[in-house]
Amino acid sequence: MNTKGFHIALVGATGAVGQQMLQTLEEREFPIRKLTLLSSARSAGKAILYKGEEVIVQEAKPESFEGVDIALFSAGGSISKQLAPEAVKRGAIVVDNTSAYRMDEDVPLVVPEVNKEDLRKHNGIIANPNCSTIQMVAALEPIRQSYGLKKVIVSTYQAVSGAGAKAINEMYSQTQDILDGKEVTPEILPVGSDKKHYQIAFNAIPQIDKFQENGFTFEEMKMINETKKIMHMPELSVAATCVRLPVETGHSESVYFEVDTKGLSAADIKHKLQDAPGVVLQDNPDQQVYPMPAHCIGKKEVFVGRVRKDLDEETGFHMWVVSDNLLKGAAWNSVQIAETLIEMELVKEK
């Protein structure tokens, strides 16, 4: 490792998102002086390659964070609750990829293209938003900046990788069983800890996370509340319906939104998206050009297409938003937050 750079700790290094974070750090040539890989006791001792060198994964403990500059967390909310304050106590800045701190008032919830200035207000912990929220606000923000925003209705078409490796395996095994004419016995989706489980192969499940008393699921409420917080718009009208599809990677969203400005055309909206940071406009109906999850895998950007004006509501528009949920939705956004902390000189080399 370099003599210059930062001491980075990665909690949940052996998980799918942790692995993606590691790959992203390597691709970005992140300035790392020392790399500490952390996990549960069960995964400790494994060797993981980083830039051709083996790094041994250690069990995550409070003392693991001595001397750490930035700690990236992706090991589940309970681990973050337990260890993030310990990391902060020892002088680290935590970028947390779980839902543990997202709605805490004193924790910034950040998508760098949208609200990086909120990083200045951190008290040691910065939250990475929900994957489906990240791609939607990245696409909405350039529109909001120019034309205002008063209403958002989103329907999501979410990939199975958002529910973890076991859910992916379940989708593949169910698909094979159905093709072979066998019975399937679902065990994981929609929610491992819920009362009933349904097949995901050749199906669409309109439940992601558990139902709340108001009839919305926790995933839907995350999108609603996080959007308002990231955009600093508690008054914004937001509704969400979140659906799991048998797609391995890449979340898609149908987004209806209303702006404050009258007299706009779809071309005006496309113009703003064309120049937006982190957004790629793929929109040519004549040539059947529009974003699809199969084409966004391994890409960091948010892809937008099917932009059109609503036929009845003067200030209403529709768009289709697609992104790799493991990259922009998790690993890349976390690393991007770390890069932005360095750019804004909010973390210094020790």
Tab-separated table of C-alpha atoms in Angstrom:
chain	number	residue	atom	x	y	z
A	1	MET	CA	0.000	0.000	0.000
A	2	ASN	CA	1.033	3.656	-0.400
A	3	THR	CA	2.699	5.795	2.251
A	4	LYS	CA	0.285	8.545	1.246
A	5	GLY	CA	-3.488	8.316	1.270
A	6	PHE	CA	-6.090	7.197	3.762
A	7	HIS	CA	-6.661	4.293	6.122
A	8	ILE	CA	-9.911	2.749	4.867
A	9	ALA	CA	-11.909	0.102	6.733
A	10	LEU	CA	-14.583	-1.936	4.961
A	11	VAL	CA	-17.157	-3.657	7.173
A	12	GLY	CA	-18.997	-6.494	5.423
A	13	ALA	CA	-16.066	-7.108	3.077
A	14	THR	CA	-17.162	-10.631	2.114
A	15	GLY	CA	-20.761	-9.704	1.178
A	16	ALA	CA	-22.017	-8.859	-2.331
A	17	VAL	CA	-22.010	-5.087	-1.766
A	18	GLY	CA	-18.719	-5.228	0.160
A	19	GLN	CA	-17.085	-7.015	-2.764
A	20	GLN	CA	-18.498	-4.424	-5.148
A	21	MET	CA	-17.158	-1.624	-2.909
A	22	LEU	CA	-13.702	-3.174	-2.987
A	23	GLN	CA	-13.802	-3.466	-6.764
A	24	THR	CA	-14.974	0.155	-7.031
A	25	LEU	CA	-12.162	1.395	-4.742
A	26	GLU	CA	-9.674	-0.429	-6.965
A	27	GLU	CA	-11.161	0.849	-10.245
A	28	ARG	CA	-11.256	4.416	-8.948
A	29	GLU	CA	-7.635	4.141	-7.727
A	30	PHE	CA	-8.859	5.485	-4.401
A	31	PRO	CA	-5.908	6.889	-2.402
A	32	ILE	CA	-5.466	4.125	0.188
A	33	ARG	CA	-2.519	4.036	2.580
A	34	LYS	CA	-3.862	1.084	4.552
A	35	LEU	CA	-6.855	-1.192	3.938
A	36	THR	CA	-8.602	-3.023	6.775
A	37	LEU	CA	-11.206	-5.610	5.755
A	38	LEU	CA	-13.735	-6.541	8.443
A	39	SER	CA	-16.568	-9.061	8.736
A	40	SER	CA	-18.408	-11.315	11.163
A	41	ALA	CA	-16.409	-13.909	13.115
A	42	ARG	CA	-17.732	-16.531	10.677
A	43	SER	CA	-16.029	-14.955	7.654
A	44	ALA	CA	-12.864	-13.767	9.446
A	45	GLY	CA	-9.639	-15.351	8.222
A	46	LYS	CA	-10.602	-15.318	4.541
A	47	ALA	CA	-8.069	-13.834	2.141
A	48	ILE	CA	-9.336	-11.283	-0.396
A	49	LEU	CA	-7.285	-9.919	-3.282
A	50	TYR	CA	-6.915	-6.146	-3.581
A	51	LYS	CA	-4.637	-4.834	-6.350
A	52	GLY	CA	-3.033	-8.242	-6.587
A	53	GLU	CA	-2.214	-8.452	-2.869
A	54	GLU	CA	-3.919	-10.707	-0.349
A	55	VAL	CA	-5.650	-8.946	2.532
A	56	ILE	CA	-6.832	-11.113	5.442
A	57	VAL	CA	-10.369	-10.367	6.648
A	58	GLN	CA	-10.548	-9.681	10.390
A	59	GLU	CA	-13.454	-9.920	12.801
A	60	ALA	CA	-15.074	-6.495	13.242
A	61	LYS	CA	-14.579	-5.219	16.813
A	62	PRO	CA	-14.547	-1.712	18.332
A	63	GLU	CA	-10.721	-1.681	18.411
A	64	SER	CA	-10.607	-2.538	14.668
A	65	PHE	CA	-11.178	1.166	13.930
A	66	GLU	CA	-8.061	2.560	15.622
A	67	GLY	CA	-6.365	4.932	13.172
A	68	VAL	CA	-9.063	4.532	10.489
A	69	ASP	CA	-9.921	7.650	8.428
A	70	ILE	CA	-13.043	6.427	6.583
A	71	ALA	CA	-15.082	3.318	7.435
A	72	LEU	CA	-17.464	1.967	4.796
A	73	PHE	CA	-20.217	-0.138	6.389
A	74	SER	CA	-22.300	-2.712	4.523
A	75	ALA	CA	-22.991	-5.526	6.975
A	76	GLY	CA	-26.598	-4.988	8.094
A	77	GLY	CA	-28.288	-2.412	10.306
A	78	SER	CA	-27.633	-4.108	13.654
A	79	ILE	CA	-23.858	-4.196	13.010
A	80	SER	CA	-23.926	-0.510	12.016
A	81	LYS	CA	-25.843	0.421	15.177
A	82	GLN	CA	-23.329	-1.491	17.273
A	83	LEU	CA	-20.027	-0.521	15.616
A	84	ALA	CA	-20.491	2.806	13.780
A	85	PRO	CA	-20.439	4.848	17.035
A	86	GLU	CA	-17.301	2.924	18.073
A	87	ALA	CA	-15.621	3.862	14.778
A	88	VAL	CA	-16.598	7.539	15.226
A	89	LYS	CA	-15.255	7.501	18.802
A	90	ARG	CA	-11.886	6.506	17.370
A	91	GLY	CA	-11.839	9.347	14.843
A	92	ALA	CA	-13.218	7.630	11.731
A	93	ILE	CA	-15.895	9.030	9.421
A	94	VAL	CA	-18.504	6.326	8.772
A	95	VAL	CA	-20.319	5.953	5.444
A	96	ASP	CA	-23.168	3.571	6.268
A	97	ASN	CA	-24.946	1.608	3.553
A	98	THR	CA	-27.768	0.290	5.792
A	99	SER	CA	-31.073	1.853	6.854
A	100	ALA	CA	-29.834	2.190	10.481
A	101	TYR	CA	-29.212	5.954	10.456
A	102	ARG	CA	-30.927	7.233	7.310
A	103	MET	CA	-33.746	9.079	9.019
A	104	ASP	CA	-31.742	10.349	12.018
A	105	GLU	CA	-31.969	14.144	12.064
A	106	ASP	CA	-28.259	14.668	12.716
A	107	VAL	CA	-27.092	12.203	10.027
A	108	PRO	CA	-26.796	13.527	6.445
A	109	LEU	CA	-28.406	11.266	3.818
A	110	VAL	CA	-26.372	11.912	0.695
A	111	VAL	CA	-26.417	11.414	-3.063
A	112	PRO	CA	-23.395	13.496	-4.177
A	113	GLU	CA	-25.049	14.722	-7.411
A	114	VAL	CA	-27.983	16.017	-5.361
A	115	ASN	CA	-26.960	17.238	-1.894
A	116	LYS	CA	-23.204	16.955	-1.302
A	117	GLU	CA	-23.239	20.186	0.764
A	118	ASP	CA	-25.039	18.209	3.495
A	119	LEU	CA	-21.723	16.418	4.095
A	120	ARG	CA	-20.489	19.557	5.876
A	121	LYS	CA	-23.031	18.882	8.647
A	122	HIS	CA	-21.934	15.345	9.496
A	123	ASN	CA	-21.212	14.322	13.079
A	124	GLY	CA	-19.138	11.305	12.130
A	125	ILE	CA	-21.822	9.254	10.357
A	126	ILE	CA	-23.107	9.722	6.800
A	127	ALA	CA	-25.932	7.527	5.485
A	128	ASN	CA	-26.115	6.044	2.000
A	129	PRO	CA	-29.771	6.126	0.833
A	130	ASN	CA	-31.877	3.189	-0.330
A	131	CYS	CA	-30.893	1.951	-3.814
A	132	SER	CA	-34.251	2.755	-5.411
A	133	THR	CA	-34.278	6.258	-3.873
A	134	ILE	CA	-30.768	7.090	-5.115
A	135	GLN	CA	-31.480	6.597	-8.820
A	136	MET	CA	-34.810	8.426	-8.662
A	137	VAL	CA	-33.514	11.568	-6.898
A	138	ALA	CA	-30.455	11.698	-9.200
A	139	ALA	CA	-32.862	11.903	-12.163
A	140	LEU	CA	-35.317	14.306	-10.481
A	141	GLU	CA	-32.809	16.807	-9.046
A	142	PRO	CA	-31.809	18.582	-12.300
A	143	ILE	CA	-35.512	18.964	-13.107
A	144	ARG	CA	-36.313	20.249	-9.593
A	145	GLN	CA	-33.482	22.790	-9.748
A	146	SER	CA	-34.810	24.376	-12.954
A	147	TYR	CA	-38.562	23.870	-12.794
A	148	GLY	CA	-39.499	23.062	-9.184
A	149	LEU	CA	-41.189	19.857	-8.045
A	150	LYS	CA	-44.509	19.314	-6.312
A	151	LYS	CA	-45.492	15.670	-6.765
A	152	VAL	CA	-43.822	12.307	-7.413
A	153	ILE	CA	-45.500	8.919	-7.962
A	154	VAL	CA	-43.107	6.033	-8.539
A	155	SER	CA	-43.622	2.347	-9.346
A	156	THR	CA	-40.467	0.263	-9.065
A	157	TYR	CA	-39.444	-2.935	-10.839
A	158	GLN	CA	-36.681	-4.135	-8.538
A	159	ALA	CA	-33.994	-6.749	-9.080
A	160	VAL	CA	-33.616	-9.809	-6.878
A	161	SER	CA	-29.987	-8.937	-6.033
A	162	GLY	CA	-31.432	-6.240	-3.769
A	163	ALA	CA	-32.547	-9.067	-1.467
A	164	GLY	CA	-29.111	-10.726	-1.380
A	165	ALA	CA	-27.266	-13.758	-2.739
A	166	LYS	CA	-29.721	-16.316	-1.301
A	167	ALA	CA	-32.594	-14.649	-3.142
A	168	ILE	CA	-30.644	-14.793	-6.427
A	169	ASN	CA	-29.991	-18.510	-5.904
A	170	GLU	CA	-33.675	-19.034	-5.117
A	171	MET	CA	-34.693	-17.342	-8.391
A	172	TYR	CA	-32.359	-19.547	-10.441
A	173	SER	CA	-33.301	-22.808	-8.725
A	174	GLN	CA	-37.039	-22.025	-8.989
A	175	THR	CA	-36.653	-21.193	-12.686
A	176	GLN	CA	-34.945	-24.527	-13.332
A	177	ASP	CA	-37.511	-26.437	-11.253
A	178	ILE	CA	-40.422	-24.871	-13.148
A	179	LEU	CA	-38.769	-25.617	-16.516
A	180	ASP	CA	-38.302	-29.212	-15.318
A	181	GLY	CA	-41.982	-29.411	-14.302
A	182	LYS	CA	-41.191	-29.659	-10.569
A	183	GLU	CA	-43.002	-28.061	-7.637
A	184	VAL	CA	-41.290	-25.034	-6.078
A	185	THR	CA	-41.087	-24.325	-2.352
A	186	PRO	CA	-40.268	-20.623	-1.854
A	187	GLU	CA	-38.315	-19.836	1.309
A	188	ILE	CA	-36.952	-16.304	0.991
A	189	LEU	CA	-39.003	-13.824	-1.056
A	190	PRO	CA	-40.688	-11.455	-0.595
A	191	VAL	CA	-39.201	-11.198	2.924
A	192	GLY	CA	-37.264	-13.976	4.666
A	193	SER	CA	-38.699	-13.187	8.094
A	194	ASP	CA	-42.329	-12.715	6.984
A	195	LYS	CA	-45.155	-15.257	7.365
A	196	LYS	CA	-45.543	-16.312	3.712
A	197	HIS	CA	-43.133	-16.803	0.825
A	198	TYR	CA	-43.907	-16.722	-2.893
A	199	GLN	CA	-42.120	-17.839	-6.024
A	200	ILE	CA	-40.155	-15.145	-7.823
A	201	ALA	CA	-39.473	-17.119	-11.024
A	202	PHE	CA	-41.918	-16.082	-13.798
A	203	ASN	CA	-43.679	-13.829	-11.288
A	204	ALA	CA	-43.946	-10.264	-9.948
A	205	ILE	CA	-44.242	-9.759	-6.181
A	206	PRO	CA	-45.790	-6.435	-5.089
A	207	GLN	CA	-44.100	-6.543	-1.683
A	208	ILE	CA	-40.562	-5.466	-0.787
A	209	ASP	CA	-39.919	-5.483	2.962
A	210	LYS	CA	-42.701	-5.742	5.560
A	211	PHE	CA	-46.070	-4.002	5.442
A	212	GLN	CA	-46.577	-1.007	7.725
A	213	GLU	CA	-49.835	0.001	9.438
A	214	ASN	CA	-50.631	2.506	6.671
A	215	GLY	CA	-50.684	-0.232	3.989
A	216	PHE	CA	-47.352	0.786	2.442
A	217	THR	CA	-44.315	-1.483	2.753
A	218	PHE	CA	-41.155	-0.408	4.592
A	219	GLU	CA	-39.343	-0.120	1.223
A	220	GLU	CA	-42.067	2.213	-0.064
A	221	MET	CA	-41.878	4.334	3.093
A	222	LYS	CA	-38.081	4.473	2.748
A	223	MET	CA	-38.458	5.932	-0.758
A	224	ILE	CA	-41.083	8.431	0.399
A	225	ASN	CA	-39.246	9.677	3.497
A	226	GLU	CA	-35.728	9.600	2.050
A	227	THR	CA	-36.724	11.584	-1.058
A	228	LYS	CA	-38.154	14.364	1.110
A	229	LYS	CA	-35.052	14.405	3.327
A	230	ILE	CA	-32.441	14.360	0.521
A	231	MET	CA	-34.232	17.132	-1.386
A	232	HIS	CA	-34.982	19.174	1.773
A	233	MET	CA	-38.661	19.154	0.779
A	234	PRO	CA	-40.812	17.874	3.674
A	235	GLU	CA	-43.854	19.261	1.833
A	236	LEU	CA	-43.212	17.240	-1.365
A	237	SER	CA	-46.033	14.843	-2.272
A	238	VAL	CA	-44.474	11.376	-2.802
A	239	ALA	CA	-46.084	7.945	-3.255
A	240	ALA	CA	-44.388	4.640	-4.097
A	241	THR	CA	-45.312	1.077	-5.085
A	242	CYS	CA	-42.341	-1.294	-4.960
A	243	VAL	CA	-42.386	-4.566	-6.901
A	244	ARG	CA	-39.810	-7.390	-7.085
A	245	LEU	CA	-39.237	-8.897	-10.540
A	246	PRO	CA	-37.215	-11.966	-11.645
A	247	VAL	CA	-34.328	-9.787	-12.853
A	248	GLU	CA	-30.930	-10.422	-11.266
A	249	THR	CA	-29.401	-6.918	-11.311
A	250	GLY	CA	-30.690	-3.451	-12.187
A	251	HIS	CA	-33.668	-1.624	-10.715
A	252	SER	CA	-36.167	0.029	-13.076
A	253	GLU	CA	-38.665	2.726	-12.135
A	254	SER	CA	-41.654	4.368	-13.780
A	255	VAL	CA	-41.682	7.900	-12.364
A	256	TYR	CA	-44.573	10.366	-12.743
A	257	PHE	CA	-43.768	13.875	-11.524
A	258	GLU	CA	-45.347	17.312	-11.521
A	259	VAL	CA	-43.289	20.500	-11.712
A	260	ASP	CA	-44.099	24.060	-10.575
A	261	THR	CA	-43.487	25.582	-14.025
A	262	LYS	CA	-46.209	25.700	-16.685
A	263	GLY	CA	-45.734	25.541	-20.445
A	264	LEU	CA	-42.890	23.011	-20.539
A	265	SER	CA	-42.398	20.319	-23.157
A	266	ALA	CA	-40.766	16.875	-22.910
A	267	ALA	CA	-37.826	18.421	-24.806
A	268	ASP	CA	-37.290	20.891	-21.939
A	269	ILE	CA	-37.097	18.023	-19.434
A	270	LYS	CA	-34.757	16.014	-21.681
A	271	HIS	CA	-32.491	19.042	-22.076
A	272	LYS	CA	-32.005	19.240	-18.302
A	273	LEU	CA	-31.361	15.493	-18.042
A	274	GLN	CA	-28.856	15.611	-20.911
A	275	ASP	CA	-26.478	17.810	-18.896
A	276	ALA	CA	-27.145	16.319	-15.443
A	277	PRO	CA	-24.193	14.876	-13.485
A	278	GLY	CA	-24.253	11.080	-13.202
A	279	VAL	CA	-27.247	10.791	-15.571
A	280	VAL	CA	-27.292	9.352	-19.099
A	281	LEU	CA	-30.277	10.142	-21.331
A	282	GLN	CA	-31.230	7.210	-23.594
A	283	ASP	CA	-34.402	8.358	-25.272
A	284	ASN	CA	-35.233	7.848	-28.931
A	285	PRO	CA	-38.622	6.150	-29.469
A	286	ASP	CA	-38.146	6.161	-33.269
A	287	GLN	CA	-35.149	3.865	-32.830
A	288	GLN	CA	-36.599	2.016	-29.785
A	289	VAL	CA	-33.841	3.467	-27.603
A	290	TYR	CA	-34.571	3.370	-23.858
A	291	PRO	CA	-32.749	2.089	-20.756
A	292	MET	CA	-33.030	-1.548	-19.656
A	293	PRO	CA	-31.507	-3.327	-16.649
A	294	ALA	CA	-29.630	-5.847	-18.819
A	295	HIS	CA	-27.651	-2.958	-20.328
A	296	CYS	CA	-26.856	-1.084	-17.104
A	297	ILE	CA	-25.013	-3.867	-15.249
A	298	GLY	CA	-21.545	-2.760	-14.175
A	299	LYS	CA	-22.218	0.899	-15.020
A	300	LYS	CA	-22.134	3.669	-12.410
A	301	GLU	CA	-24.589	6.057	-14.060
A	302	VAL	CA	-28.357	6.465	-13.789
A	303	PHE	CA	-30.056	5.931	-17.168
A	304	VAL	CA	-33.245	7.794	-18.117
A	305	GLY	CA	-35.604	7.412	-21.078
A	306	ARG	CA	-39.282	7.369	-22.158
A	307	VAL	CA	-39.589	11.040	-21.156
A	308	ARG	CA	-43.024	12.325	-22.117
A	309	LYS	CA	-45.573	14.921	-21.092
A	310	ASP	CA	-48.722	13.740	-19.351
A	311	LEU	CA	-51.807	13.931	-21.580
A	312	ASP	CA	-54.109	15.464	-18.956
A	313	GLU	CA	-52.002	17.270	-16.346
A	314	GLU	CA	-50.396	20.470	-17.660
A	315	THR	CA	-47.339	20.223	-15.368
A	316	GLY	CA	-47.128	16.407	-15.292
A	317	PHE	CA	-44.417	14.260	-16.936
A	318	HIS	CA	-43.393	10.598	-17.045
A	319	MET	CA	-39.943	9.017	-17.271
A	320	TRP	CA	-38.291	5.584	-17.000
A	321	VAL	CA	-35.221	5.350	-14.730
A	322	VAL	CA	-32.784	2.396	-14.614
A	323	SER	CA	-29.578	1.798	-12.653
A	324	ASP	CA	-27.319	-0.980	-11.337
A	325	ASN	CA	-28.642	-1.342	-7.767
A	326	LEU	CA	-25.366	-2.810	-6.480
A	327	LEU	CA	-23.280	0.028	-7.942
A	328	LYS	CA	-24.988	3.441	-7.968
A	329	GLY	CA	-27.542	1.998	-5.570
A	330	ALA	CA	-24.929	0.940	-3.026
A	331	ALA	CA	-21.185	0.502	-3.592
A	332	TRP	CA	-20.476	3.383	-5.987
A	333	ASN	CA	-22.596	5.922	-4.101
A	334	SER	CA	-20.721	5.022	-0.876
A	335	VAL	CA	-17.286	5.343	-2.513
A	336	GLN	CA	-18.449	8.529	-4.240
A	337	ILE	CA	-19.369	9.981	-0.821
A	338	ALA	CA	-15.840	9.106	0.392
A	339	GLU	CA	-14.302	10.744	-2.706
A	340	THR	CA	-16.452	13.846	-2.151
A	341	LEU	CA	-15.318	14.081	1.503
A	342	ILE	CA	-11.729	14.243	0.216
A	343	GLU	CA	-12.592	16.783	-2.531
A	344	MET	CA	-14.355	19.028	-0.018
A	345	GLU	CA	-11.420	18.632	2.410
A	346	LEU	CA	-13.706	17.225	5.088
A	347	VAL	CA	-11.238	14.409	5.759
A	348	LYS	CA	-7.487	14.903	5.940
A	349	GLU	CA	-4.610	12.454	5.533
A	350	LYS	CA	-3.211	11.542	8.945
